[in-house]
Every structure is written in C-alpha cells, then in structure tokens.
Coordinates of C-alpha atoms in Angstrom, one line a residue:
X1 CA 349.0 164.3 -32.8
X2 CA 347.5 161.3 -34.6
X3 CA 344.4 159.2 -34.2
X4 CA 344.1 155.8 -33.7
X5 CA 342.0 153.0 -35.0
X6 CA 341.3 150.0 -32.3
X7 CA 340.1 146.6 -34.0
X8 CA 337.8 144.6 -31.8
X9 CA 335.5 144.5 -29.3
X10 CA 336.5 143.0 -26.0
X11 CA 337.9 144.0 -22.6
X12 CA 341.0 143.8 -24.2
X13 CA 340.2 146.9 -26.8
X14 CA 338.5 148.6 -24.5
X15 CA 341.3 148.5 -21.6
X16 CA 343.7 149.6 -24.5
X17 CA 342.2 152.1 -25.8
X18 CA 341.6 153.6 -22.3
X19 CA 345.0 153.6 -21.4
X20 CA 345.9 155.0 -25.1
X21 CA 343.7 157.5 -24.8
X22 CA 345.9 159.2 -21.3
X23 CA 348.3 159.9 -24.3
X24 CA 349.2 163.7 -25.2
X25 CA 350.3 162.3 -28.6
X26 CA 346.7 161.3 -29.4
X27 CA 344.0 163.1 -30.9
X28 CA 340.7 161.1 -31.5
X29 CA 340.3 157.1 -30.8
X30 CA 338.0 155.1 -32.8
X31 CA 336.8 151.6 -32.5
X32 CA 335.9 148.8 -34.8
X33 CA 333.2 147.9 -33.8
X34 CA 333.7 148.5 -30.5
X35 CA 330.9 148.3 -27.6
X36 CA 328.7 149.6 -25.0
X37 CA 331.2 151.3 -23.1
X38 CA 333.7 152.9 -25.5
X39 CA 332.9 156.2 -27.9
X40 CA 333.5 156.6 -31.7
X41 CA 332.3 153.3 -32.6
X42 CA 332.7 152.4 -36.2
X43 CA 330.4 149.5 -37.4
X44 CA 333.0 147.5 -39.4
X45 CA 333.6 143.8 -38.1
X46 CA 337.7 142.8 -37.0
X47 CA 337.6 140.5 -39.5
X48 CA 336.7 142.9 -42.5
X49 CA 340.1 143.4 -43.2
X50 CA 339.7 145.9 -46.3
X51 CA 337.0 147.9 -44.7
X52 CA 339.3 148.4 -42.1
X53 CA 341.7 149.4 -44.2
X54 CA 340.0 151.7 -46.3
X55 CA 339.0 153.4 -42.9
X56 CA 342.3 153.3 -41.4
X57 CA 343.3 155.5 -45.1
X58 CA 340.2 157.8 -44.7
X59 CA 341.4 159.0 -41.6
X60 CA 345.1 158.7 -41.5
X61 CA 345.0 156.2 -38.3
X62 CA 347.5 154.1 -36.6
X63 CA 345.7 150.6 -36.5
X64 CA 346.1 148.8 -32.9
X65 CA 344.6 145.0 -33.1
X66 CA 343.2 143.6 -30.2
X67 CA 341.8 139.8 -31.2
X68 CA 343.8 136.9 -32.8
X69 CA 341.2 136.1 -35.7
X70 CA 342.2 139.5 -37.7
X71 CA 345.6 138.8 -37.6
X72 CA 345.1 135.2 -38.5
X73 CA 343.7 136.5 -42.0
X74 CA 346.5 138.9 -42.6
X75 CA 345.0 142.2 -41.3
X76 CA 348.7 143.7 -40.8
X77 CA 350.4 142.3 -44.2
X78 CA 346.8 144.3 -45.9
X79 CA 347.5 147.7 -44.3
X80 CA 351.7 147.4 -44.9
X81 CA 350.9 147.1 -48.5
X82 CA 348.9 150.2 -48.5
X83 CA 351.6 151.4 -46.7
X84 CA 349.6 152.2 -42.9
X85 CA 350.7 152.2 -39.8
X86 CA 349.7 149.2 -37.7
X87 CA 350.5 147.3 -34.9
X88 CA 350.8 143.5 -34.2
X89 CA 352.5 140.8 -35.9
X90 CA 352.1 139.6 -39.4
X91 CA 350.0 136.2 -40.7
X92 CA 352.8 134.3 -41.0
X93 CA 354.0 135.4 -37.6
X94 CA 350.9 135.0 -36.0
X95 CA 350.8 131.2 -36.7
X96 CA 352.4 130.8 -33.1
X97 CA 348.3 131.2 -31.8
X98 CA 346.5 130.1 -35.5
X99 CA 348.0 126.8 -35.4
X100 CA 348.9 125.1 -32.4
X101 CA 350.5 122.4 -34.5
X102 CA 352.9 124.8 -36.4
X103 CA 353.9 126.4 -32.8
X104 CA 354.1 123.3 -31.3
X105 CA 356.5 122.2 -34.5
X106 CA 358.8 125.9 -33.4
X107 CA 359.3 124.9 -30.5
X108 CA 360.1 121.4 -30.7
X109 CA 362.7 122.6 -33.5
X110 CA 364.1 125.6 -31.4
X111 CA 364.5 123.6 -28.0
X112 CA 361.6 126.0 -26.5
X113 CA 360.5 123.8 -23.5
X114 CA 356.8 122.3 -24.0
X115 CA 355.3 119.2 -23.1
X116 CA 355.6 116.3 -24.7
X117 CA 352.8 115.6 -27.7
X118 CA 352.1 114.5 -30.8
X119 CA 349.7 115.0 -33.7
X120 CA 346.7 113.6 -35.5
X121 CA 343.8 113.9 -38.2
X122 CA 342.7 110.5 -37.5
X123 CA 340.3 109.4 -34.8
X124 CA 341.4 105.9 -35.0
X125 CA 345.2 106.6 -34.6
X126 CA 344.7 109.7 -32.0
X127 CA 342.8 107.1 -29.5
X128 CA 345.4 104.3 -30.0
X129 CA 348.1 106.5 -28.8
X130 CA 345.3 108.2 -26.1
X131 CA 345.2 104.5 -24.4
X132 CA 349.0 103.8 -24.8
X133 CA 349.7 106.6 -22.3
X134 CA 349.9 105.7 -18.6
X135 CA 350.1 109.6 -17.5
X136 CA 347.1 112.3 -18.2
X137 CA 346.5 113.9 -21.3
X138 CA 345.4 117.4 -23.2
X139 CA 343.6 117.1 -26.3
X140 CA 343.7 120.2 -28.4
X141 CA 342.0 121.5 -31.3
X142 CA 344.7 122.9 -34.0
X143 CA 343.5 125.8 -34.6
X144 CA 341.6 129.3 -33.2
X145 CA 338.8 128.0 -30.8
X146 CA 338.1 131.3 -28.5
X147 CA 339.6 129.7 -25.7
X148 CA 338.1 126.9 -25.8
X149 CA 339.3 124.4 -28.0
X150 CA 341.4 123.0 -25.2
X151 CA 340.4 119.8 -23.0
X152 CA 341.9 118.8 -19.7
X153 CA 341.7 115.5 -19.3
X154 CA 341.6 113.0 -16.2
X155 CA 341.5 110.0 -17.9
X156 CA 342.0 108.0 -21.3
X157 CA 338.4 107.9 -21.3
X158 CA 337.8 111.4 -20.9
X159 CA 340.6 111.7 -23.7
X160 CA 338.9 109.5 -25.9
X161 CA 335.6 111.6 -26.1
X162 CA 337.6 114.6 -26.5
X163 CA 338.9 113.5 -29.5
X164 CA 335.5 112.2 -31.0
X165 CA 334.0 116.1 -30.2
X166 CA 336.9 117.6 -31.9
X167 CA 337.7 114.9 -34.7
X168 CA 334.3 112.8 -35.4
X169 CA 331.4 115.6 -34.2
X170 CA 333.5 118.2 -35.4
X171 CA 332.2 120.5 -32.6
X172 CA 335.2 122.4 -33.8
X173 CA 334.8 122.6 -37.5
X174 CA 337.9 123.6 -39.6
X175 CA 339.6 124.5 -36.3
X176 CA 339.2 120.5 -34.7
X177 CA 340.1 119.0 -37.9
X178 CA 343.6 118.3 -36.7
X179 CA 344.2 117.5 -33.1
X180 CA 347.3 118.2 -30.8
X181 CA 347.7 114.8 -28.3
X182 CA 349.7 116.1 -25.1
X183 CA 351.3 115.2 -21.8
X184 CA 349.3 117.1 -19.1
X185 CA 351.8 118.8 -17.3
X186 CA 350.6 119.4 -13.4
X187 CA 351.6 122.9 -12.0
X188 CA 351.0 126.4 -11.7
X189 CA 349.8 128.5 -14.8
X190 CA 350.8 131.4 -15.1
X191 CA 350.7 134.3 -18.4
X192 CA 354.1 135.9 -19.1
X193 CA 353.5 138.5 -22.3
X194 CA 356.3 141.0 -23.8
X195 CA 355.7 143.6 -26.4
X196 CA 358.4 142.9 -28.9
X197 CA 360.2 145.1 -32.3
X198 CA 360.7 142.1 -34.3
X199 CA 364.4 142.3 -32.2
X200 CA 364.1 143.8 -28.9
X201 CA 361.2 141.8 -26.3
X202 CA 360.0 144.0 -23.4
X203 CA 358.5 142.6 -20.8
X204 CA 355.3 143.2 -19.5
X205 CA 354.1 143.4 -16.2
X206 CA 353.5 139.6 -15.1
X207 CA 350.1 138.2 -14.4
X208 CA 347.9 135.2 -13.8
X209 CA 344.6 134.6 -15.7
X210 CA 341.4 132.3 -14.1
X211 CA 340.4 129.9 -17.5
X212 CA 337.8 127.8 -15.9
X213 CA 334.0 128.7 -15.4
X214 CA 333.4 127.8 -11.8
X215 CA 335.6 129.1 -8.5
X216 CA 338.4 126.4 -7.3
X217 CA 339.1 126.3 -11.3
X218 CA 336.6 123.6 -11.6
X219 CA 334.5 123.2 -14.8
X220 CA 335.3 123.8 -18.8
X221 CA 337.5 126.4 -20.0
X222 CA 336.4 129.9 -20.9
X223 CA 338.4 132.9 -22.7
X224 CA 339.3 133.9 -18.9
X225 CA 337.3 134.9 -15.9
X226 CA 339.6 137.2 -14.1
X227 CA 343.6 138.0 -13.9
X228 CA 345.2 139.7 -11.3
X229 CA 348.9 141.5 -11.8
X230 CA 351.7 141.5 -10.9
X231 CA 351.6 137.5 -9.9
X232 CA 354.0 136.1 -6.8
X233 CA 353.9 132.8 -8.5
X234 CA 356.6 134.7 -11.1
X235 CA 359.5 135.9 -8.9
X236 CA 362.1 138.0 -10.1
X237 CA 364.6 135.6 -11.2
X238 CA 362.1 132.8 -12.9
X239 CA 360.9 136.1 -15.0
X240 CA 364.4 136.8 -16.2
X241 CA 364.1 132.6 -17.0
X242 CA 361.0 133.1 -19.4
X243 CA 362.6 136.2 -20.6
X244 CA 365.5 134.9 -21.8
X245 CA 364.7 130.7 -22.5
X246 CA 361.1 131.3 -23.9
X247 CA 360.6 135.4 -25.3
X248 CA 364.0 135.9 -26.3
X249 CA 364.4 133.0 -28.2
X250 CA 361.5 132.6 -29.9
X251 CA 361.7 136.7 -31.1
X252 CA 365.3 135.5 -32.4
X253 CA 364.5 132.4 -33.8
X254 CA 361.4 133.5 -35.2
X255 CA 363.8 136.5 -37.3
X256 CA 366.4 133.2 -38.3
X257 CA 362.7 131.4 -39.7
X258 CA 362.0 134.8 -41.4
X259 CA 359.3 135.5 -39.6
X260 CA 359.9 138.6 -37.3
X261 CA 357.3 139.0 -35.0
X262 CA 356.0 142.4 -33.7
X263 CA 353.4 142.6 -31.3
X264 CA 352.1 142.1 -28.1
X265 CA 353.8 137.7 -27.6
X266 CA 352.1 136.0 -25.1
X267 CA 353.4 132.7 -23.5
X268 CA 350.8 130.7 -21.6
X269 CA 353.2 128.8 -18.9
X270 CA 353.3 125.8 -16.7
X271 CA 355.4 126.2 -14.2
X272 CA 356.9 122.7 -12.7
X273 CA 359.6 122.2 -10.4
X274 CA 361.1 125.8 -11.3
X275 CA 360.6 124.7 -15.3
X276 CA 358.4 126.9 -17.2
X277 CA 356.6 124.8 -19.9
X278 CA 355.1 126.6 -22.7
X279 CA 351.7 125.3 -23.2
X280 CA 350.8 128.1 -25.9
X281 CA 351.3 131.1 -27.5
X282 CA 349.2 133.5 -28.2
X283 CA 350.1 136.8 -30.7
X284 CA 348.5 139.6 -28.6
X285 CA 347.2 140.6 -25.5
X286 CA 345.7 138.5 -23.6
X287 CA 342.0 139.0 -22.4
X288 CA 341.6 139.5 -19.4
X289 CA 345.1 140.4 -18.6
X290 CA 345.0 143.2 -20.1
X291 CA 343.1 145.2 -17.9
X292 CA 345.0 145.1 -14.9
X293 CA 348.2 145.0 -16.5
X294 CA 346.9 148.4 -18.3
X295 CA 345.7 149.4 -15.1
X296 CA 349.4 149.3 -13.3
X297 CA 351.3 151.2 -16.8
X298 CA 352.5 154.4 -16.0
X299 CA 354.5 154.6 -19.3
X300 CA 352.8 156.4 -22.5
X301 CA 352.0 152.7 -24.2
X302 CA 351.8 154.9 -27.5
X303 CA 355.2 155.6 -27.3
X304 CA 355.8 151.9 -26.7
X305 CA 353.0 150.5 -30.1
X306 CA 354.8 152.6 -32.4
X307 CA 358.2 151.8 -31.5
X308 CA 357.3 148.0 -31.7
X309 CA 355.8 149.6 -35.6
X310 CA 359.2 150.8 -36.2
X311 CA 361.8 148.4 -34.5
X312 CA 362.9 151.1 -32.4
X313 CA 361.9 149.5 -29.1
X314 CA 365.8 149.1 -27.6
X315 CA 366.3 153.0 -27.7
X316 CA 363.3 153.0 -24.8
X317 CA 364.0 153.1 -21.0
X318 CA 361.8 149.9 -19.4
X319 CA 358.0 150.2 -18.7
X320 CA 356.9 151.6 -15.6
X321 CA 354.6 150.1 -13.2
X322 CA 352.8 151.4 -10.9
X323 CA 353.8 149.5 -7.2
X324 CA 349.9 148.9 -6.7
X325 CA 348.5 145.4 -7.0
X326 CA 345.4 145.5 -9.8
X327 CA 342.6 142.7 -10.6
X328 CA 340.2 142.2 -13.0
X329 CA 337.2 139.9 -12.1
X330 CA 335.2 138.7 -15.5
X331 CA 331.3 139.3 -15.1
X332 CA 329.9 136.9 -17.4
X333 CA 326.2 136.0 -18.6
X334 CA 324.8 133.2 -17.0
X335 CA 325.5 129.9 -18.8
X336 CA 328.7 131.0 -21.0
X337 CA 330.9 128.9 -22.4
X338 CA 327.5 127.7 -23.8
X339 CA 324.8 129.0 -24.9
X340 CA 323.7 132.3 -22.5
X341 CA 320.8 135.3 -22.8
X342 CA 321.4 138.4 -24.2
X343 CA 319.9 142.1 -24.4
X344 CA 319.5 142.3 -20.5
X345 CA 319.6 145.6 -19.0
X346 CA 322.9 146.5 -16.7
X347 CA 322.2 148.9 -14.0
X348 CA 325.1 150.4 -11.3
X349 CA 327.4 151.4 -14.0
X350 CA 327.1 155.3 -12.7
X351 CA 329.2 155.0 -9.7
X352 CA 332.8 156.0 -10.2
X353 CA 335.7 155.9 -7.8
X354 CA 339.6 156.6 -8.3
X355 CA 340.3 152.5 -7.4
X356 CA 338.3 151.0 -9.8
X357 CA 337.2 151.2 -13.6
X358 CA 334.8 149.0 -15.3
X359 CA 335.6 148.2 -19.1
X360 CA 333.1 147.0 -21.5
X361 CA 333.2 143.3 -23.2
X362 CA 329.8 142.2 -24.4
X363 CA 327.7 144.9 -24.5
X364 CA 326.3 147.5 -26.5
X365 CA 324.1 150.6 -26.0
X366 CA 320.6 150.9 -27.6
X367 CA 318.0 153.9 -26.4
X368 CA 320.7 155.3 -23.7
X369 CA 320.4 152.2 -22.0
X370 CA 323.6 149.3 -21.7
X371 CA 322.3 145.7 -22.9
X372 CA 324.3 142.5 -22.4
X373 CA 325.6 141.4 -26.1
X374 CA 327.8 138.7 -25.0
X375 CA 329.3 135.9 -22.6
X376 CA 331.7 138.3 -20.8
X377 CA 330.1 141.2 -20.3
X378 CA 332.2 143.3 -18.2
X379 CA 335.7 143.5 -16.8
X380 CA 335.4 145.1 -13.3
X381 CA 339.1 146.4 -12.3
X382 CA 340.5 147.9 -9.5
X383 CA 343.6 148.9 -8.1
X384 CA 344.9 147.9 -4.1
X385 CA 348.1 148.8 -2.2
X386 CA 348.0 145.3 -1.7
X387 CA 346.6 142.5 -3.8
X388 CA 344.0 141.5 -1.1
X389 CA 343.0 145.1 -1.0
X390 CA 342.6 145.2 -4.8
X391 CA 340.7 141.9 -4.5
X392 CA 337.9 143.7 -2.1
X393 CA 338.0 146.6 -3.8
X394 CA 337.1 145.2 -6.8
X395 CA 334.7 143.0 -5.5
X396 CA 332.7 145.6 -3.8
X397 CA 332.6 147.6 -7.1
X398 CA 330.7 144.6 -8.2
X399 CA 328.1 144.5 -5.9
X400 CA 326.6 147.4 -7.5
X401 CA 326.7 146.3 -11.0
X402 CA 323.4 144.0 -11.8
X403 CA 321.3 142.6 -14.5
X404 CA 319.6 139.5 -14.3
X405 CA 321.8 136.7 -15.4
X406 CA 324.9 138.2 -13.8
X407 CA 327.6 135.4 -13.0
X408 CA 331.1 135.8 -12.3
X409 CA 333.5 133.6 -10.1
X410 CA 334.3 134.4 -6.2
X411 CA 338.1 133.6 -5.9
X412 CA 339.6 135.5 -8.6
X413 CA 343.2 136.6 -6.8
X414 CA 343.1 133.9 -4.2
X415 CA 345.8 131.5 -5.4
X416 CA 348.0 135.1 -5.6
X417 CA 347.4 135.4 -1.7
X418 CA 347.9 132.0 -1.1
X419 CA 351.4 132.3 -2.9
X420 CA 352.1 135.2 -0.8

C-alpha cells in the first residue's frame, strides 16, 4: 500500500482524490493545500515546488497534480530528479496549455486541425490585422490566465478593445504580453481528455463543460460552471475521430519533438460540420469535468496514474464506465469572474444521499464551521439513469446548500438534452 500526495485545491483535487481514495492499494491521501472538504491537508502552496518535494520524500508519496501552474514551473522534472514518483507531464510537455502560441505553433506544424490565427506583441499590428478580417475573431492571451484569458468577440471593435486589455492595460501581465489573433470558429464545444503513457492515449469518458457566467452561455468566461458526462454531441464514431486525428497524434508527435507527454491531455474542441477544431489544450484534468467523469469510473484510477508513471498503460484492459449519466453544476460566489465576498458560512452540507456528492473548491474550514474561500465554491454532483434525471437530481441537492452570495447557473445539461 502507498500513500499519495494530491497538489491543489480545486474540485478537480478533490474529485480525484475521492475517487483515489475507493482504492485497496492506498493507504493515507494527503492534500496540498487542499480545502474545506478534504482531510489531511498539508499547508504548502502547488506552486512551492521544493516543499512539495521535500514532503513527497518525507513520506514516501506518489505525487498526483491537479492544476496547470505547477506543472508550468517544472513540478514533475523537480521530483524525477529526486527520483519520486509523480504523475503528469513534464514543463516542456506541458507547454501545450503554458503557451498557447507554442501549441498553436504544434499543431500548425503537425497538421492538428485548429483555426486559423496568427500572432502578435504589438498593439498597432494586432489591430491592423483585427480590421482586415471580414469574419469574427478570438483574441487570446499567450499564456496561463485561469480560464479567462480568452475573448469571444462579435466584432472588430469588440476585438480591438480586447487587444488593448491584454496588450496596452496589460490586465494580463506577463501572461497578455503576447496575443493569439484567431478565426472564431461557430459550433459546438465540446471537452475530449485521454490519460496518456508518453505512447499509449486512453480515452476518457467524454464530456461537455459550461465556460460562460450567465445561463444560455451568455456573459464572460469563467474556469467552467458545470459539465455533464458522457456528452451526445460526441458520438461513437467522431470519438474514435479525436482519438485518432487529435490525441494520437499529438502523443506521437509530441515523442518525435522529444517531448513525451504523460498525463491527463485535454483537447478543448469545436466541432463544425463533423470537423473537430482544436481550440486548446490543456495538460490535465479539466475542472469541472472532472467530477462527473470521476463520478461514472468504475476502474481503480490508481492502477491507471501509475501506469501512465511507468509507460505501462497498453498492458491495461479499457476504463470502465458506469452506464449512468452524471453532472456537475459549479456553485459559485456571487460576482466571480470578478471580484466576489469571501468567509461566508455554507449551511446544508449534512445531507447525504447515494446519487449525489458534493466536492469542495473554494472553501476552507475555520472553528468546525465551512467558509467560502473562493469564486467556485462547490461542485455539486450527481449521478441519473438518465441525464435529465441526473440534471434534477443534482439540482435538488442544491436547493439545500446555502450561504449568502450563492450563484450558480440554471441550465447546466440542457444543450446535452437538446442533443438527445
């Protein structure tokens, strides 16, 4: 038996750690720094790489990392030169979510479909090419924003203030100070993700994330306010598609680069006319897709993180899924993106049922009681024989969960049922 070290704070660490923690092969889970709603918290910060490390050593941990700004800074290449176990992709690897340029640059190079763009570091140039465009645009920030360093644009105008707030106000900073230009492509988005050896990409179970604030995905982008899984917009043979145009490729041409990605790969897609356009990448899990996907594994996912560790990933049968449709709906504090309250008290946490589970984000405890510490607060998840029964049965779950500042969106699942 071993015991594991998980490296963040989120939904995301807190869903995988839950599921890890249904493992026989595990003894004790700890989390860095964790939150309100997990156990064995350990108050080092994700991006406190040789803390982490020195912990990891202490106690003879596998190291699982949840966010992208750890593995950014190199968390995994630290801990393989101290020679512990850890799971995710290296710094170099994980360039396909730092830098939206260099993964933009991959794919181009590769023939990865992705729409069209072009680059800038000058305001002046960036908004002569923004007006020569007759079709919509994205602006995006180069590199990590937390979700929101991407603009949608309806017009060269809208376009054009984009690129001032990223390139001129540097509401970015280092991250806005080069700019991705790109043709808006109009479809459905969709999140395909595949745990992957470095050789071998598994797939996960599919999924569709919520980005905007406000229900009818209206308003500015956010980390994600709910996912549901599996998704109808993926059918069975446009999965094998992504599998084998945008996950297998990029796993083998990432190996030809010399940079073999393990880890959890995450391809944000636009699907158009049966085309699935790669709009990002991301080098984990995606938050909150996690929850429901975790929600749905039947396999061990331990078995599964340590053979991604050690390339053995193609001696596994496939993951197992449970038939069940699962959702997660994002309960947020009242005015995230932006600026929001904090240290209110959540109360209805108590109940439990066998359908749903509610996993922490933003919070923490303090005197026995659970505070808001964040803009997602909670990820309330349930399980349905049927994604409209997961969608009520998550919803109801939520009407006993309260706090003063509660928000969360009322159509999470709905374009799901109106695919079915």
């Amino acid at each position: 038996m071993t015991d594991v070290l998980i490296v963040g704070s989120g939904g995301r660490e807190h869903a995988l750690g839950w599921k890890l923690s249904q493992s026989k092969k595990i003894n004790k889970m700890y989390f860095a720094p964790g939150n309100g709603g997990t156990n064995n918290n350990v108050q080092i910060a994700p991006e406190d790489v040789d803390n982490l490390a020195k912990f990891a050593s202490e106690k003879n941990c596998m190291t699982v990392v949840g966010p992208e700004v750890p593995l950014s800074l190199g968390i995994v290449d630290v801990f393989m030169q101290k020679g512990l176990r850890i799971f995710g992709p290296t710094k170099a690897a994980a360039r396909l979510e730092s830098s939206k340029i260099w993964a933009k640059n991959f794919m181009k190079r590769n023939g990865i479909l992705t729409p069209e763009f072009e680059t800038f570091d000058d305001p002046k140039e960036a908004k002569e090419y923004a007006k020569s465009k007759n079709y919509q645009l994205v602006v995006k920030a180069d590199g990590l924003a937390a979700g929101k360093g991407v603009v949608v644009c309806n017009n060269s105008s809208e376009a054009l203030v984009a690129i001032d707030k990223m390139l001129v106000e540097n509401n970015f900073g280092e991250a806005g100070s080069k700019i991705i230009l790109e043709e808006r492509i109009v479809g459905v988005e969709a999140s395909y993700i595949a745990l992957s050896d470095g050789v071998t990409a598994v797939p996960m179970a599919t999924s569709q994330d919520h980005k905007r604030i406000y229900d009818g995905d209206k308003g500015p982008n956010t980390g994600g306010m709910g996912a549901y899984s599996p998704t109808p917009i993926i059918s069975d043979s446009l999965a094998k598609k992504i599998q084998k145009e945008v996950i297998n490729k990029t796993v083998d041409c990432m190996k030809k680069e010399g940079n073999q990605f393990k880890g959890f790969l995450y391809a944000g897609i636009m699907l158009n006319d049966g085309n699935p356009y790669v709009l990002e990448f991301n080098a984990r899990m995606g938050d909150p897709e996690c929850q429901p996907i975790m929600m749905r594994m039947e396999s061990d996912l331990y078995d599964y993180l340590t053979a991604s560790i050690d390339g053995n990933l193609s001696q596994l049968p496939p993951i197992s899924w449970k038939k069940q449709s699962a959702i997660c709906v994002v309960l947020a504090s009242k005015g995230y993106p932006d600026s929001f309250p904090k240290n209110e008290e959540i109360s209805g946490l108590d109940f439990q049922d066998e359908k749903s589970f509610v996993f922490h984000a933003g919070t923490k405890r303090e005197n026995g009681k659970i505070l808001t510490n964040g803009g997602r607060v909670l990820g309330v998840t349930a399980l349905g024989d049927t994604l409209d029964s997961a969608i009520s049965n998550a919803y109801s779950r939520i009407e006993k969960i309260s706090w003063q500042n509660k928000y969360f969106r009322k159509d999470i699942g709905k374009m799901g049922l109106l695919s079915l």
